[in-house]
Coordinates of C-alpha atoms in Angstrom, one line a residue:
M121 CA 0.0 0.0 0.1
T122 CA 1.7 3.5 -0.9
N123 CA 1.6 6.0 1.8
D124 CA -0.2 8.5 -0.1
K125 CA -3.3 8.8 2.2
K126 CA -3.1 5.0 2.4
R127 CA -4.6 4.9 -1.2
L128 CA -4.6 1.8 -2.7
R129 CA -2.3 2.2 -6.0
V130 CA -4.9 0.4 -8.9
G131 CA -3.4 -0.4 -12.1
V132 CA -6.3 -0.1 -14.6
L133 CA -5.3 -2.3 -17.5
F134 CA -7.1 -1.4 -21.0
G135 CA -6.7 -1.7 -24.7
G136 CA -4.8 -4.5 -26.1
R137 CA -4.2 -6.6 -29.2
S138 CA -8.0 -7.6 -29.6
G139 CA -10.9 -7.0 -31.7
E140 CA -12.3 -5.5 -28.8
H141 CA -10.0 -2.8 -28.1
E142 CA -12.1 0.0 -28.5
V143 CA -14.4 -1.3 -26.2
S144 CA -12.0 -1.5 -23.5
L145 CA -11.0 2.1 -23.6
A146 CA -14.6 3.1 -22.8
S147 CA -15.3 0.7 -20.4
A148 CA -11.9 1.3 -18.6
A149 CA -12.7 5.3 -18.4
S150 CA -16.0 4.4 -16.7
V151 CA -13.9 2.8 -14.2
I152 CA -11.5 5.3 -13.8
R153 CA -14.2 8.0 -13.3
E154 CA -15.8 5.9 -10.7
L155 CA -13.2 4.8 -8.6
D156 CA -13.4 6.4 -5.1
P157 CA -10.5 9.2 -5.1
D158 CA -10.3 9.0 -1.3
K159 CA -9.5 5.1 -1.6
Y160 CA -7.7 4.7 -4.7
E161 CA -5.0 5.9 -6.9
A162 CA -5.9 4.9 -10.6
V163 CA -2.9 4.1 -12.8
P164 CA -3.7 3.6 -16.1
I165 CA -2.0 1.1 -18.0
G166 CA -2.4 0.7 -22.0
I167 CA -1.6 -1.8 -24.3
S168 CA -1.1 -0.8 -27.7
K169 CA -2.7 -3.0 -30.7
E170 CA 0.7 -3.8 -31.3
G171 CA 1.1 -5.2 -27.8
H172 CA 3.7 -1.9 -26.1
W173 CA 2.7 -1.0 -22.9
L174 CA 2.5 2.3 -22.0
I175 CA 1.7 4.3 -18.6
A176 CA 0.5 7.6 -17.1
T177 CA -0.7 8.6 -13.7
V178 CA -4.0 9.8 -12.7
S179 CA -3.9 11.5 -9.2
G180 CA -7.3 10.4 -8.6
A181 CA -9.0 14.3 -8.4
K182 CA -12.4 14.3 -9.4
S183 CA -11.1 16.7 -12.6
E184 CA -8.7 14.3 -13.6
A185 CA -11.2 11.5 -13.4
G186 CA -13.6 13.2 -15.4
A187 CA -11.1 13.4 -18.3
A188 CA -10.6 9.8 -18.4
Q189 CA -12.2 9.7 -21.9
K190 CA -9.7 11.9 -23.3
L191 CA -6.7 10.5 -21.4
L192 CA -6.9 7.1 -22.3
P193 CA -6.4 7.6 -26.0
D194 CA -3.4 9.9 -25.2
V195 CA -1.6 7.3 -23.1
L196 CA -1.6 4.8 -25.8
K197 CA -0.3 7.8 -28.3
G198 CA 2.3 9.5 -26.0
G199 CA 2.5 7.2 -22.7
R200 CA 5.9 6.1 -21.2
R201 CA 7.0 2.4 -22.4
V202 CA 7.0 0.0 -19.5
V203 CA 7.3 -3.3 -19.0
M204 CA 5.8 -5.6 -16.0
A205 CA 8.2 -7.5 -14.4
A206 CA 7.4 -11.3 -13.8
D207 CA 9.0 -11.1 -10.4
P208 CA 7.1 -10.7 -7.2
T209 CA 10.0 -9.4 -5.6
D210 CA 11.0 -6.3 -8.1
T211 CA 9.0 -3.3 -9.0
T212 CA 6.5 -4.0 -11.0
L213 CA 6.1 -1.7 -13.5
I214 CA 9.9 -0.9 -15.2
P215 CA 10.3 1.9 -17.5
L216 CA 12.6 1.3 -20.6
D217 CA 13.6 4.6 -20.0
R218 CA 16.9 4.1 -18.0
G219 CA 16.2 8.0 -16.7
E220 CA 12.9 7.1 -15.2
T221 CA 11.9 5.2 -12.0
G222 CA 10.0 1.9 -11.8
Q223 CA 6.6 1.8 -10.4
R224 CA 4.8 -0.8 -7.7
L225 CA 1.1 -1.7 -8.0
D226 CA -1.2 -2.8 -5.2
V227 CA -4.0 -4.4 -7.4
V228 CA -4.4 -4.8 -11.1
F229 CA -8.2 -4.0 -12.6
P230 CA -8.0 -5.6 -15.8
V231 CA -10.6 -4.1 -18.3
M232 CA -9.5 -5.8 -21.4
H233 CA -11.8 -7.8 -23.6
G234 CA -10.8 -10.6 -25.8
T235 CA -7.9 -12.1 -27.0
Y236 CA -4.5 -11.4 -24.5
G237 CA -6.8 -10.1 -21.8
E238 CA -9.6 -12.0 -20.9
D239 CA -8.3 -15.4 -21.9
G240 CA -6.0 -16.3 -19.1
T241 CA -2.5 -14.6 -20.9
I242 CA -2.7 -11.7 -18.8
Q243 CA -3.8 -13.4 -15.5
G244 CA -1.1 -15.5 -15.6
L245 CA 1.5 -12.9 -16.2
L246 CA 0.2 -10.8 -13.1
D247 CA -0.1 -14.4 -11.2
L248 CA 4.0 -14.3 -12.0
A249 CA 4.3 -10.9 -10.6
G250 CA 2.5 -11.6 -7.4
L251 CA 0.0 -9.1 -8.0
P252 CA -3.7 -9.4 -6.6
F253 CA -6.5 -8.6 -9.8
V254 CA -9.9 -8.5 -10.3
G255 CA -11.9 -11.1 -11.9
A256 CA -11.2 -15.0 -13.0
G257 CA -7.5 -16.4 -12.6
V258 CA -5.6 -18.5 -15.8
L259 CA -8.0 -21.0 -15.5
G260 CA -11.5 -19.7 -15.5
S261 CA -10.6 -17.0 -18.0
A262 CA -9.3 -19.3 -20.4
I263 CA -12.5 -21.7 -20.3
G264 CA -14.7 -18.8 -20.3
M265 CA -13.0 -17.4 -23.8
D266 CA -13.1 -20.7 -25.2
K267 CA -17.1 -21.1 -26.0
D268 CA -16.6 -24.7 -27.1
V269 CA -15.0 -26.1 -23.8
A270 CA -17.2 -24.1 -21.6
K271 CA -20.2 -25.4 -23.3
R272 CA -18.8 -29.1 -23.0
L273 CA -18.2 -28.3 -19.2
L274 CA -21.9 -26.4 -18.7
L275 CA -23.4 -29.6 -20.6
Q276 CA -21.2 -32.1 -17.9
A277 CA -22.7 -30.2 -15.1
K278 CA -26.1 -30.6 -16.8
I279 CA -26.5 -26.8 -17.7
P280 CA -28.4 -26.6 -21.0
V281 CA -26.7 -24.9 -23.6
V282 CA -27.8 -24.3 -27.3
P283 CA -26.5 -27.2 -29.7
W284 CA -23.1 -26.4 -32.0
V285 CA -20.6 -27.6 -33.9
T286 CA -17.2 -26.6 -33.8
V287 CA -15.0 -26.0 -36.8
Y288 CA -11.4 -25.4 -37.0
R289 CA -10.3 -22.9 -39.2
A290 CA -7.3 -25.4 -40.9
D291 CA -10.2 -28.0 -41.5
W292 CA -12.0 -25.2 -43.0
E293 CA -9.5 -23.7 -45.4
R294 CA -8.4 -27.3 -46.4
D295 CA -11.6 -29.0 -46.8
P296 CA -14.5 -26.6 -47.2
G297 CA -17.2 -28.9 -48.9
T298 CA -16.6 -31.6 -45.8
V299 CA -17.0 -28.9 -43.6
Q300 CA -20.4 -27.3 -44.7
K301 CA -21.8 -31.0 -45.2
Q302 CA -20.9 -31.7 -41.6
I303 CA -22.3 -28.3 -40.4
E304 CA -25.8 -28.9 -42.9
K305 CA -26.1 -32.4 -41.7
K306 CA -26.9 -31.3 -38.3
F307 CA -28.4 -28.1 -38.4
R308 CA -31.1 -26.3 -40.6
Y309 CA -30.7 -22.8 -41.4
P310 CA -30.6 -20.0 -39.9
L311 CA -27.4 -20.5 -38.0
F312 CA -25.1 -18.4 -36.1
V313 CA -21.4 -18.5 -36.7
K314 CA -18.5 -16.8 -34.5
P315 CA -15.1 -16.9 -33.5
A316 CA -15.0 -19.4 -30.6
A317 CA -12.9 -17.1 -28.7
L318 CA -13.9 -13.7 -29.0
G319 CA -16.6 -11.0 -27.4
S320 CA -19.0 -8.4 -28.3
S321 CA -20.0 -10.0 -31.3
V322 CA -17.0 -9.5 -33.2
G323 CA -16.9 -11.6 -36.1
M324 CA -20.8 -12.9 -35.8
S325 CA -22.9 -13.6 -38.5
K326 CA -26.6 -15.1 -39.0
V327 CA -26.5 -17.2 -42.2
H328 CA -29.9 -17.6 -43.7
S329 CA -29.0 -20.0 -46.5
R330 CA -26.1 -22.0 -47.8
K331 CA -24.8 -19.2 -49.7
E332 CA -24.0 -17.0 -46.3
L333 CA -22.2 -19.9 -44.8
A334 CA -19.0 -19.5 -46.6
P335 CA -18.5 -15.8 -46.4
A336 CA -19.6 -15.8 -42.6
L337 CA -17.0 -18.9 -42.1
D338 CA -14.3 -16.4 -43.5
L339 CA -15.3 -13.8 -41.6
A340 CA -14.9 -15.5 -38.2
S341 CA -11.8 -17.1 -39.6
E342 CA -9.9 -13.9 -39.4
F343 CA -10.2 -13.7 -35.7
A344 CA -9.9 -17.2 -34.2
M345 CA -8.8 -20.6 -35.2
K346 CA -11.7 -22.2 -33.6
I347 CA -15.2 -21.5 -35.1
L348 CA -18.4 -22.1 -33.2
V349 CA -21.4 -22.8 -35.7
E350 CA -24.7 -22.6 -33.6
R351 CA -28.6 -23.6 -34.1
A352 CA -30.2 -20.1 -34.2
V353 CA -33.3 -20.1 -31.6
N354 CA -36.1 -17.7 -31.5
A355 CA -35.4 -16.2 -28.3
R356 CA -35.5 -13.2 -25.7
E357 CA -31.6 -12.4 -24.5
I358 CA -31.4 -12.2 -20.6
E359 CA -28.4 -11.4 -19.1
V360 CA -27.5 -11.5 -15.2
S361 CA -24.4 -10.4 -13.5
V362 CA -22.6 -12.6 -10.6
L363 CA -20.5 -11.2 -8.0
G364 CA -18.5 -13.3 -5.4
N365 CA -15.4 -15.6 -5.0
H366 CA -16.6 -18.8 -3.2
D367 CA -19.7 -17.6 -2.4
P368 CA -21.4 -15.9 -5.7
K369 CA -24.5 -14.2 -5.8
A370 CA -26.5 -13.4 -9.0
S371 CA -28.3 -10.2 -10.0
V372 CA -31.8 -9.2 -11.0
P373 CA -31.8 -10.1 -14.6
G374 CA -32.5 -7.9 -17.2
E375 CA -33.3 -8.2 -21.0
I376 CA -31.3 -6.9 -24.3
V377 CA -34.0 -6.0 -27.3
P378 CA -32.1 -5.0 -30.3
H379 CA -33.1 -3.0 -32.7
R380 CA -31.1 -5.2 -35.7
E381 CA -32.1 -8.6 -36.5
F382 CA -29.5 -9.9 -33.8
Y383 CA -27.5 -8.2 -31.1
D384 CA -23.9 -7.5 -33.4
Y385 CA -21.2 -5.5 -32.4
T386 CA -23.0 -2.2 -34.7
A387 CA -26.2 -2.4 -32.5
K388 CA -23.8 -2.7 -29.4
Y389 CA -21.7 0.4 -29.7
L390 CA -22.3 2.1 -33.1
E391 CA -25.9 2.7 -33.2
E392 CA -28.7 3.8 -31.1
G393 CA -32.1 1.9 -30.5
T394 CA -31.3 -1.2 -28.6
A395 CA -33.4 -1.3 -25.4
L396 CA -32.4 -2.2 -22.3
I397 CA -35.2 -3.6 -19.8
I398 CA -34.0 -3.8 -16.2
P399 CA -35.2 -5.7 -14.7
A400 CA -36.5 -8.2 -17.1
K401 CA -40.4 -8.9 -17.3
L402 CA -40.3 -12.7 -16.1
Q403 CA -42.2 -14.8 -13.7
P404 CA -40.5 -15.3 -10.3
A405 CA -39.8 -19.1 -11.4
Q406 CA -37.8 -18.3 -14.2
I407 CA -36.2 -15.6 -12.3
K408 CA -35.2 -18.0 -9.9
K409 CA -34.0 -20.7 -12.4
I410 CA -32.0 -18.0 -14.2
Q411 CA -29.8 -17.0 -11.1
T412 CA -29.5 -20.6 -10.2
L413 CA -28.0 -21.5 -13.6
A414 CA -25.6 -18.5 -13.4
V415 CA -24.1 -18.9 -10.2
A416 CA -24.2 -22.8 -11.2
A417 CA -22.1 -21.8 -14.4
F418 CA -20.1 -19.7 -12.5
R419 CA -18.8 -22.4 -10.2
T420 CA -18.8 -25.0 -12.7
L421 CA -16.2 -22.7 -14.9
E422 CA -13.7 -21.9 -12.1
L423 CA -14.7 -18.2 -12.3
L424 CA -13.8 -15.5 -9.4
G425 CA -14.8 -12.0 -8.7
M426 CA -17.2 -11.2 -11.8
A427 CA -18.5 -12.5 -14.4
R428 CA -22.0 -11.5 -16.9
V429 CA -23.9 -14.6 -17.9
D430 CA -26.2 -14.5 -20.9
F431 CA -29.1 -16.7 -21.5
F432 CA -31.6 -17.2 -24.3
L433 CA -35.2 -17.6 -23.3
E434 CA -37.1 -19.1 -26.2
K435 CA -40.0 -17.1 -27.1
E436 CA -42.0 -20.4 -28.1
G437 CA -42.0 -23.1 -25.4
G438 CA -40.0 -21.0 -22.7
K439 CA -36.8 -23.5 -22.8
L440 CA -33.7 -21.8 -21.0
Y441 CA -30.3 -22.0 -22.8
L442 CA -27.0 -20.7 -21.6
N443 CA -25.2 -18.5 -24.3
E444 CA -22.1 -17.3 -22.5
V445 CA -19.9 -16.3 -19.7
N446 CA -18.1 -13.0 -20.1
T447 CA -15.5 -13.0 -17.5
I448 CA -14.5 -9.5 -17.8
P449 CA -17.8 -8.0 -18.7
G450 CA -18.5 -4.3 -20.1
F451 CA -18.0 -1.2 -17.8
T452 CA -19.1 1.1 -20.5
S453 CA -22.5 3.6 -19.9
I454 CA -24.6 0.9 -21.6
S455 CA -23.1 -1.9 -20.1
M456 CA -25.3 -4.5 -18.5
Y457 CA -23.2 -6.0 -15.6
P458 CA -22.8 -2.7 -13.5
K459 CA -26.4 -1.7 -14.5
L460 CA -27.7 -4.7 -13.3
W461 CA -26.1 -4.4 -10.2
E462 CA -27.4 -0.8 -9.5
A463 CA -30.9 -2.2 -10.1
T464 CA -30.0 -5.0 -7.5
G465 CA -28.9 -2.1 -4.9
I466 CA -25.4 -1.7 -5.6
R467 CA -24.0 1.3 -6.8
F468 CA -21.1 1.8 -9.4
R469 CA -18.7 2.7 -7.3
E470 CA -19.4 0.3 -4.5
L471 CA -19.4 -2.3 -6.9
L472 CA -15.9 -1.7 -7.9
D473 CA -15.0 -1.4 -4.0
R474 CA -16.2 -4.8 -3.8
L475 CA -14.3 -6.2 -6.8
I476 CA -11.0 -5.0 -5.1
T477 CA -12.0 -6.7 -2.1
L478 CA -12.7 -10.1 -3.6
A479 CA -9.5 -9.8 -5.6
L480 CA -7.2 -8.9 -2.2
E481 CA -9.4 -11.8 -0.7
V482 CA -8.3 -14.4 -3.7
H483 CA -4.4 -13.1 -3.3
Q484 CA -4.5 -13.6 0.1
E485 CA -5.7 -17.1 0.0
K486 CA -2.9 -18.0 -2.8
A487 CA -0.7 -17.0 -0.1
R488 CA -1.6 -19.5 2.0
T489 CA -0.8 -22.1 -0.6
K490 CA 2.5 -24.0 -0.2
Y491 CA 4.7 -24.3 -3.5
E492 CA 7.6 -25.8 -2.5
I493 CA 8.5 -28.8 0.3
E494 CA 10.6 -29.1 3.1
L495 CA 13.1 -31.9 2.2
P496 CA 14.6 -34.1 5.3
E497 CA 17.9 -33.4 6.4
G498 CA 20.1 -35.4 4.6
A499 CA 18.1 -36.7 1.6
G500 CA 19.7 -37.8 -1.1
G501 CA 18.7 -40.4 -4.0
A502 CA 17.7 -38.9 -7.4
L503 CA 18.0 -35.5 -5.5
E504 CA 21.3 -35.7 -5.1
G505 CA 23.7 -34.0 -7.4

C-alpha cells in the first residue's frame, strides 16, 4: 500500500491486441471515473494494438478522473513505455527509459476484453508478478473465453446450452466441402457463426442460407483458429450479473431487445435503438432458475470476482439455454453488468470497491498455498547432484 493517504494504487489495464480494443477504452474510462479518489489512486496502463505497454498516472482527483475518456487515448499515443516484471520481489512496472523510476502497484483491474486480456494470458503474467487482480484466474479466464470448451463443461454440469458444431480454421481452409456437409447434416438454416474465443459479437454472422455460410466462416476465421456454428433459436436475450468468489450471488436479470436482427457489434456500440429492460419481465420461477443456473455456471467454470452470464429464453416453449459467460464484462455507460447490479442495489462505485476487495481476498488465499516442500536433512537419491 502506498503512503499517499493510504490509498491503494490500482493499475487499470486497458486496450490490448484484440478486436475489442476500442470497447476496452470505454470500459476503462468508466472504471477510472468511478474509483473513489479517497481510497484509490488510478494508474492507467494502456496496451497498444501492437502490444506496447504504456503508462501515465492519474492522481485520482475528480477533475482528472472526469477526463478519463480523453486521457486513455493519449496514454496510448504518447505514454511512457514500460514492461511488467514477472518477479514478485521486484518493481512491478519497469520503464524502458532508464532515466525513469519504476512503479509498484497494489492491485490490478484488468478491463481488457477479448484475446490477450480476457483469456488467461494477462492473468498468468499477474500471477507471476505476485499481484492481486480483479476477476477470474488463468483457468477460469481461459475456459470462459473458449466457448467450445465452456459448453462442454456446462453440459457435463447439466446446464443447457444451444446445440453447436466446432469448426477448426485449418479444416475449413483445407476441405470446405466436408465442413459444409457436416454443418448441414446437423442443422437447418438459419445458423449463427462466430469465433469460439472472442466477445462483443466481433466476427459474428447470422446465416440464412447455404450461400451465406462460406462468407460467414471466412469472417470468423479472421479472428480465431476455432469457430462455433450454432443452431439459431428464436429467443429473448436475458443477462444476469454474478459477483463473488466462493459464495457468488446473482443480480436481477435484464433483457436486451436489439433493434437489428441480432445483437451484433454495430447494435451494441455504434448505433442507438437497442433497448435494455431492467429488470426483465419474467415470472418469479424464471428469475430464480436463471439466477441459480448463472451461479452454477460461475462455479462450474472456475470463475472468481465477476462475470456476466447470458441466456436465451425461447419465445415459444420457454426453454432456457445458457449462451455464454463473460469474465471481464463491459463497464461502459450502456453495459449491463454494472446496470444490473445498480438495479439490485449496488451502485457503480460500491461495485468497484467490492471487486477490489474480492481480488485482495483471493490473493491472500493464494498466499496460504505451499509451492515448495521441505526436504528431510541428508536427503539424497535422485535429488542428489
